[in-house]
CSV table of C-alpha atoms and ligand atoms in Angstrom, one decimal:
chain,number,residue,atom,x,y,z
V,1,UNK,CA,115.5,97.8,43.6
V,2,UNK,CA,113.6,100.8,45.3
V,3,UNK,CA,113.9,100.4,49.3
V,4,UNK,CA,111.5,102.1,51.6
V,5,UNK,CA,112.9,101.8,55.2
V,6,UNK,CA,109.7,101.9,57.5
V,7,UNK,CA,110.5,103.5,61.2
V,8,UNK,CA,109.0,104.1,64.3
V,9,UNK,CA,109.0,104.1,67.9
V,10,UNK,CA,107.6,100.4,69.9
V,11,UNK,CA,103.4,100.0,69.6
V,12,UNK,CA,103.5,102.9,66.5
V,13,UNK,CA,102.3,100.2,64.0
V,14,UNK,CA,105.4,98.9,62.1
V,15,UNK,CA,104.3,95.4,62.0
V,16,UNK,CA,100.7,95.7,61.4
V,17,UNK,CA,101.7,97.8,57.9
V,18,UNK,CA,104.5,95.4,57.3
V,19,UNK,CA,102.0,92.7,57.3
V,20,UNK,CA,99.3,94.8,54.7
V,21,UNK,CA,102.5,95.5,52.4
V,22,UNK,CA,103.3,91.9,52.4
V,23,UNK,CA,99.6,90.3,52.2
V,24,UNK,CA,97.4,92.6,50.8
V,25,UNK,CA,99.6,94.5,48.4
V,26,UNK,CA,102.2,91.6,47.7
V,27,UNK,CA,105.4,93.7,48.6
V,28,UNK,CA,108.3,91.6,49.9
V,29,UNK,CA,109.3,93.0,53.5
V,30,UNK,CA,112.5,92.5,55.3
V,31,UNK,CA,112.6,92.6,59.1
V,32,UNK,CA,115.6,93.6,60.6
V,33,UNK,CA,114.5,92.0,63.9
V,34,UNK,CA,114.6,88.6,62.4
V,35,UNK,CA,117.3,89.5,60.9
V,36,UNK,CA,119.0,90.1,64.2
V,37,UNK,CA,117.9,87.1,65.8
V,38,UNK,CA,119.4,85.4,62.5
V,39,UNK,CA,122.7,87.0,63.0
V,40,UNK,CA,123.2,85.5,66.4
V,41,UNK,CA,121.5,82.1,66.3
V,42,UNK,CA,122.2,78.7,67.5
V,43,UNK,CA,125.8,77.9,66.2
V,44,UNK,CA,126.8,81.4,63.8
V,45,UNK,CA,129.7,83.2,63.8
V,46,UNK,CA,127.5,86.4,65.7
V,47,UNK,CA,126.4,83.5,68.6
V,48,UNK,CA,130.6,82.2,68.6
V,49,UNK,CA,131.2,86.2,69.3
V,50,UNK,CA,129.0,86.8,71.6
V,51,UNK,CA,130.3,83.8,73.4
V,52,UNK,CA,133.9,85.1,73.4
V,53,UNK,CA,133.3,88.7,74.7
V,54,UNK,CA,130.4,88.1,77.1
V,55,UNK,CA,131.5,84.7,78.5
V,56,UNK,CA,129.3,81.8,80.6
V,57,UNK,CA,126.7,84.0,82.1
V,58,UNK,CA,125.1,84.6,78.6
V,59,UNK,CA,124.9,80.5,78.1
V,60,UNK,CA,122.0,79.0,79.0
V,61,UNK,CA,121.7,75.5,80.7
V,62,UNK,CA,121.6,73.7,76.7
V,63,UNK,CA,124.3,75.8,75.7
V,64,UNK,CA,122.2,78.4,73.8
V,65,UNK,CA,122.4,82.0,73.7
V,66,UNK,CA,120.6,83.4,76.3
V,67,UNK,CA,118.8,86.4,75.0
V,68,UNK,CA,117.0,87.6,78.3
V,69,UNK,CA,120.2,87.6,80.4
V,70,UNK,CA,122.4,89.3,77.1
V,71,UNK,CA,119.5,91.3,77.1
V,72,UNK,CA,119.7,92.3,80.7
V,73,UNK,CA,123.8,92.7,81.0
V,74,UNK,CA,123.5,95.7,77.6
V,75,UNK,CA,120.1,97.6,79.2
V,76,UNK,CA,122.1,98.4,82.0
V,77,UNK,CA,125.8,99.4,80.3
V,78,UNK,CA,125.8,101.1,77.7
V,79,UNK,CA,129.4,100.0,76.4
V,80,UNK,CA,128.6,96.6,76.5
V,81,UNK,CA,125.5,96.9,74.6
V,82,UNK,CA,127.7,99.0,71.9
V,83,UNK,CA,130.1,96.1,72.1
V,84,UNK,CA,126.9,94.0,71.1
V,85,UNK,CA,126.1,96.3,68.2
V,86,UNK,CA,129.8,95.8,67.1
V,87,UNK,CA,128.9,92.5,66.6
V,88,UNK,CA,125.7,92.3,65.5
V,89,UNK,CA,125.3,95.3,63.5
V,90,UNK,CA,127.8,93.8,60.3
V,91,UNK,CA,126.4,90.7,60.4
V,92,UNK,CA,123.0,92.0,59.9
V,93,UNK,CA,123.9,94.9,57.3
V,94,UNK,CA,125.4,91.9,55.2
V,95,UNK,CA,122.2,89.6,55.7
V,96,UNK,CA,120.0,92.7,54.5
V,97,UNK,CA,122.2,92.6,51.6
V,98,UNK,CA,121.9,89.4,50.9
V,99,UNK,CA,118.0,89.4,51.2
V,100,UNK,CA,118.2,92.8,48.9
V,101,UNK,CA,120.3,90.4,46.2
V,102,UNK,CA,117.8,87.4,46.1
V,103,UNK,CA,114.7,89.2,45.7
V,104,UNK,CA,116.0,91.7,42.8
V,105,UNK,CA,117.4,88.0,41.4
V,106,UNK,CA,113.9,87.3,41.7
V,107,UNK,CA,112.6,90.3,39.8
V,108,UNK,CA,111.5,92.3,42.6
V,109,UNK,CA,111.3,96.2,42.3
V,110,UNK,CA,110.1,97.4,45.3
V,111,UNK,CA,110.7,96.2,49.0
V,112,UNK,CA,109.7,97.4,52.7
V,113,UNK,CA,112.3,97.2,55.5
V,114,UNK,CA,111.2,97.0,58.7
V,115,UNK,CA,113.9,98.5,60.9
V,116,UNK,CA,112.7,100.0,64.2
V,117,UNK,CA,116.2,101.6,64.7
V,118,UNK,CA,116.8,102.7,61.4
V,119,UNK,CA,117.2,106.5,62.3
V,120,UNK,CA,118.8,105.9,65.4
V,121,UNK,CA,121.5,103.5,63.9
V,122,UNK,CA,121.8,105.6,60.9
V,123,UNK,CA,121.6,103.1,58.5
V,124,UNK,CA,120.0,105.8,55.6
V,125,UNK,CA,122.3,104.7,53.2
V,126,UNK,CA,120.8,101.0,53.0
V,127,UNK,CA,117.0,102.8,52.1
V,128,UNK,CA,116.4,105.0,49.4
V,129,UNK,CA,113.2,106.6,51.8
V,130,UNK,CA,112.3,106.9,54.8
V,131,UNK,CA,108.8,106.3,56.0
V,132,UNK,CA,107.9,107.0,59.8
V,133,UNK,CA,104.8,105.7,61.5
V,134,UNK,CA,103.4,107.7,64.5
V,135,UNK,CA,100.4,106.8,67.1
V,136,UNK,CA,99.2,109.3,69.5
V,137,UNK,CA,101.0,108.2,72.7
V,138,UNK,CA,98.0,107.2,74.4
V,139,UNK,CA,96.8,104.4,71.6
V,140,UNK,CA,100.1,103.5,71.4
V,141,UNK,CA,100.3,102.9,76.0
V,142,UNK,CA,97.0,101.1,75.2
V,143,UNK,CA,98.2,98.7,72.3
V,144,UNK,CA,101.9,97.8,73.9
V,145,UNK,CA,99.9,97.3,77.5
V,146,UNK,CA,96.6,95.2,75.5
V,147,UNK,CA,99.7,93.3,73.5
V,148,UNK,CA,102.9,93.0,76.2
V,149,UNK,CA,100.7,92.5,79.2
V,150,UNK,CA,102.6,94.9,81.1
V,151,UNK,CA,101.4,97.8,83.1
V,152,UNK,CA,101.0,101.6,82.0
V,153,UNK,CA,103.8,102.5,83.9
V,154,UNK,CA,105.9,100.1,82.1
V,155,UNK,CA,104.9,101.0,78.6
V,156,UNK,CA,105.3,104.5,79.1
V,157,UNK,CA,108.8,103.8,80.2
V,158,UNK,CA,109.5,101.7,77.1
V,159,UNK,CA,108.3,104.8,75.0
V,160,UNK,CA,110.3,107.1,76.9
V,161,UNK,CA,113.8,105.1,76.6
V,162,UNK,CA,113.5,105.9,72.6
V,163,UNK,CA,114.2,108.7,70.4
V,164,UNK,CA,111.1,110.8,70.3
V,165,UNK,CA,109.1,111.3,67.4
V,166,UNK,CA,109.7,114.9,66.9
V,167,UNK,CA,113.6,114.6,66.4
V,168,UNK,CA,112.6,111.2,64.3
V,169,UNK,CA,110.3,113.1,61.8
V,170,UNK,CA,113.6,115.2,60.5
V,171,UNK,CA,114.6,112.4,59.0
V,172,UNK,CA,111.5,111.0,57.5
V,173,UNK,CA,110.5,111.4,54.2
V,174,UNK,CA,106.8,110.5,54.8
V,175,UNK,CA,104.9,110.4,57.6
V,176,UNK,CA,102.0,108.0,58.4
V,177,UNK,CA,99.7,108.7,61.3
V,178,UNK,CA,98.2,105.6,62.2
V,179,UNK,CA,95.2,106.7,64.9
V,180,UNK,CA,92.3,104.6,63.2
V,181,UNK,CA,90.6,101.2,62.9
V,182,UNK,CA,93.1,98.5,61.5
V,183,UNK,CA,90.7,99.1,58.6
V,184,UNK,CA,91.3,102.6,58.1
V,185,UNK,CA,95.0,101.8,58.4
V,186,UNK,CA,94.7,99.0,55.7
V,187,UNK,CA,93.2,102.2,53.7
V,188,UNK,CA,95.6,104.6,54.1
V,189,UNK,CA,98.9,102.2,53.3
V,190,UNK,CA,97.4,101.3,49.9
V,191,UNK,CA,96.5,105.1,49.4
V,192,UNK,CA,99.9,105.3,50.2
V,193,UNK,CA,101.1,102.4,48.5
V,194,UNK,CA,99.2,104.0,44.7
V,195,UNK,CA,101.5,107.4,45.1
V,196,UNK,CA,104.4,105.9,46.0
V,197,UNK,CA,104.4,102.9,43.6
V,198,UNK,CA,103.5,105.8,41.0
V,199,UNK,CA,106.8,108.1,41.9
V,200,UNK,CA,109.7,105.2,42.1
V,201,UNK,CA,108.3,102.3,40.2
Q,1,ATP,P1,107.1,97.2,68.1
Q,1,ATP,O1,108.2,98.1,67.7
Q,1,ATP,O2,106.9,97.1,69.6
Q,1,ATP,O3,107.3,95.8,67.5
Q,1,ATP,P2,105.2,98.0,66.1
Q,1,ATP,O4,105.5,99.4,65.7
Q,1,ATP,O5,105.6,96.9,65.2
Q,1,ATP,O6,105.7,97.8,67.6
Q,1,ATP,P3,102.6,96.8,66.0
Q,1,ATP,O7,103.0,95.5,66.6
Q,1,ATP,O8,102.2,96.9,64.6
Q,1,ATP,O9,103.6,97.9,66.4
Q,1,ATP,O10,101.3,97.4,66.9
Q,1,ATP,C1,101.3,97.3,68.3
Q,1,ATP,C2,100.0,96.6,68.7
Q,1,ATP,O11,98.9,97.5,68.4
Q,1,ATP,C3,99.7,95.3,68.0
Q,1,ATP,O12,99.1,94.4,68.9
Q,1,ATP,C4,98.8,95.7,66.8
Q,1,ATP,O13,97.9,94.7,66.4
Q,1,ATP,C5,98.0,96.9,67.5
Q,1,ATP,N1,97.7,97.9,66.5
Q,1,ATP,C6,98.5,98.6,65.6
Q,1,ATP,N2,97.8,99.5,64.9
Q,1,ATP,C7,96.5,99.4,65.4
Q,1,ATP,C8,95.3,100.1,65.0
Q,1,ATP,N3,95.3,101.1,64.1
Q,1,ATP,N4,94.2,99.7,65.7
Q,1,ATP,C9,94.2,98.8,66.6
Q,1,ATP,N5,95.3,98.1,67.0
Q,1,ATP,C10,96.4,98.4,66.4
């Protein structure tokens, strides 16, 4: 199974190319965001954890994991939120793996992973490539604002809190600029799709 791990900072384009891999050119995808909110759902061992170490104030009123207020408590400490990643980070290394198995059971040779934090988390040794996606900042202010409903301020603060794109691309083996039409893009990841598919398949 060849793994390409697409990257790249919030409003960049990951799930619009995830979504042409999967639909247009039939490539399974894996999305390590669901895969987090797998790790920690509604009665798993990741949920039971999270209980334990963080206590009441991260139940909600039906006794659910309450992902805004978790969310709040590890933005503003940073041990706490690595105490998080403890916990999550295992659980959702071994569901990748398990996701990795079942599709090469199913004769798959090629798969896209979706991780937003792959370079920051260092997780190279689960991809065999790296492909980064970059926007200009300002289409990327314009998409997170047209698509969060938040204000300019606040999207530019989101962008900010993540590892730039400079430091990013010295980890990347490609790079994919996405500053067109959602058509162009469509374009450019099959043209990209054709080399690549050529080299490791
Ligand atoms: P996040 O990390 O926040 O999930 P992302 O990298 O997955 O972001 P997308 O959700 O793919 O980014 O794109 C952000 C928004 O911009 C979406 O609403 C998407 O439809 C839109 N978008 C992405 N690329 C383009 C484009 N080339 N033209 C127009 N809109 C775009």
């Amino acid at each position: 199974m060849f793994i390409m791990g697409l990257t790249g900072g919030i409003g960049s384009g990951k799930s619009e190319i995830s979504k042409i891999f999967s639909k247009n050119i039939k490539i399974s995808v894996i999305d390590a965001d669901l895969l987090a909110r797998k790790a920690v759902e509604t009665g798993s061992e990741g949920e039971k954890q999270i209980f334990k170490f963080f206590g009441d104030s991260v139940i909600d009123e039906g006794g659910r994991l309450d992902r805004k207020v978790l969310g709040s408590i590890v933005f503003n400490d940073r041990s706490k939120l690595e105490i998080l990643n403890t916990i999550v980070h295992p659980i959702v290394e071994k569901l990748f793996y398990e996701k990795v198995k079942h599709l090469t059971e199913k004769g798959e040779k090629f798969v896209l992973y979706d991780c937003p934090l792959l370079i920051e988390e260092n997780l190279f040794h689960q991809v065999n490539k790296v492909l980064l996606v970059r926007a200009p900042i300002e289409d990327r202010i314009y998409r997170i604002i047209q698509r969060n409903n938040i204000s300019r301020e606040e999207a530019l603060k989101r962008i900010k809190a993540q590892l730039d794109d400079e430091t990013k691309e010295k980890h990347a083996d490609y790079i994919f600029w996405n500053d067109g039409t959602l058509d162009e893009l469509k374009a450019s990841v099959i043209h990209l799709w054709e080399k690549v598919s050529k080299i490791y398949l």
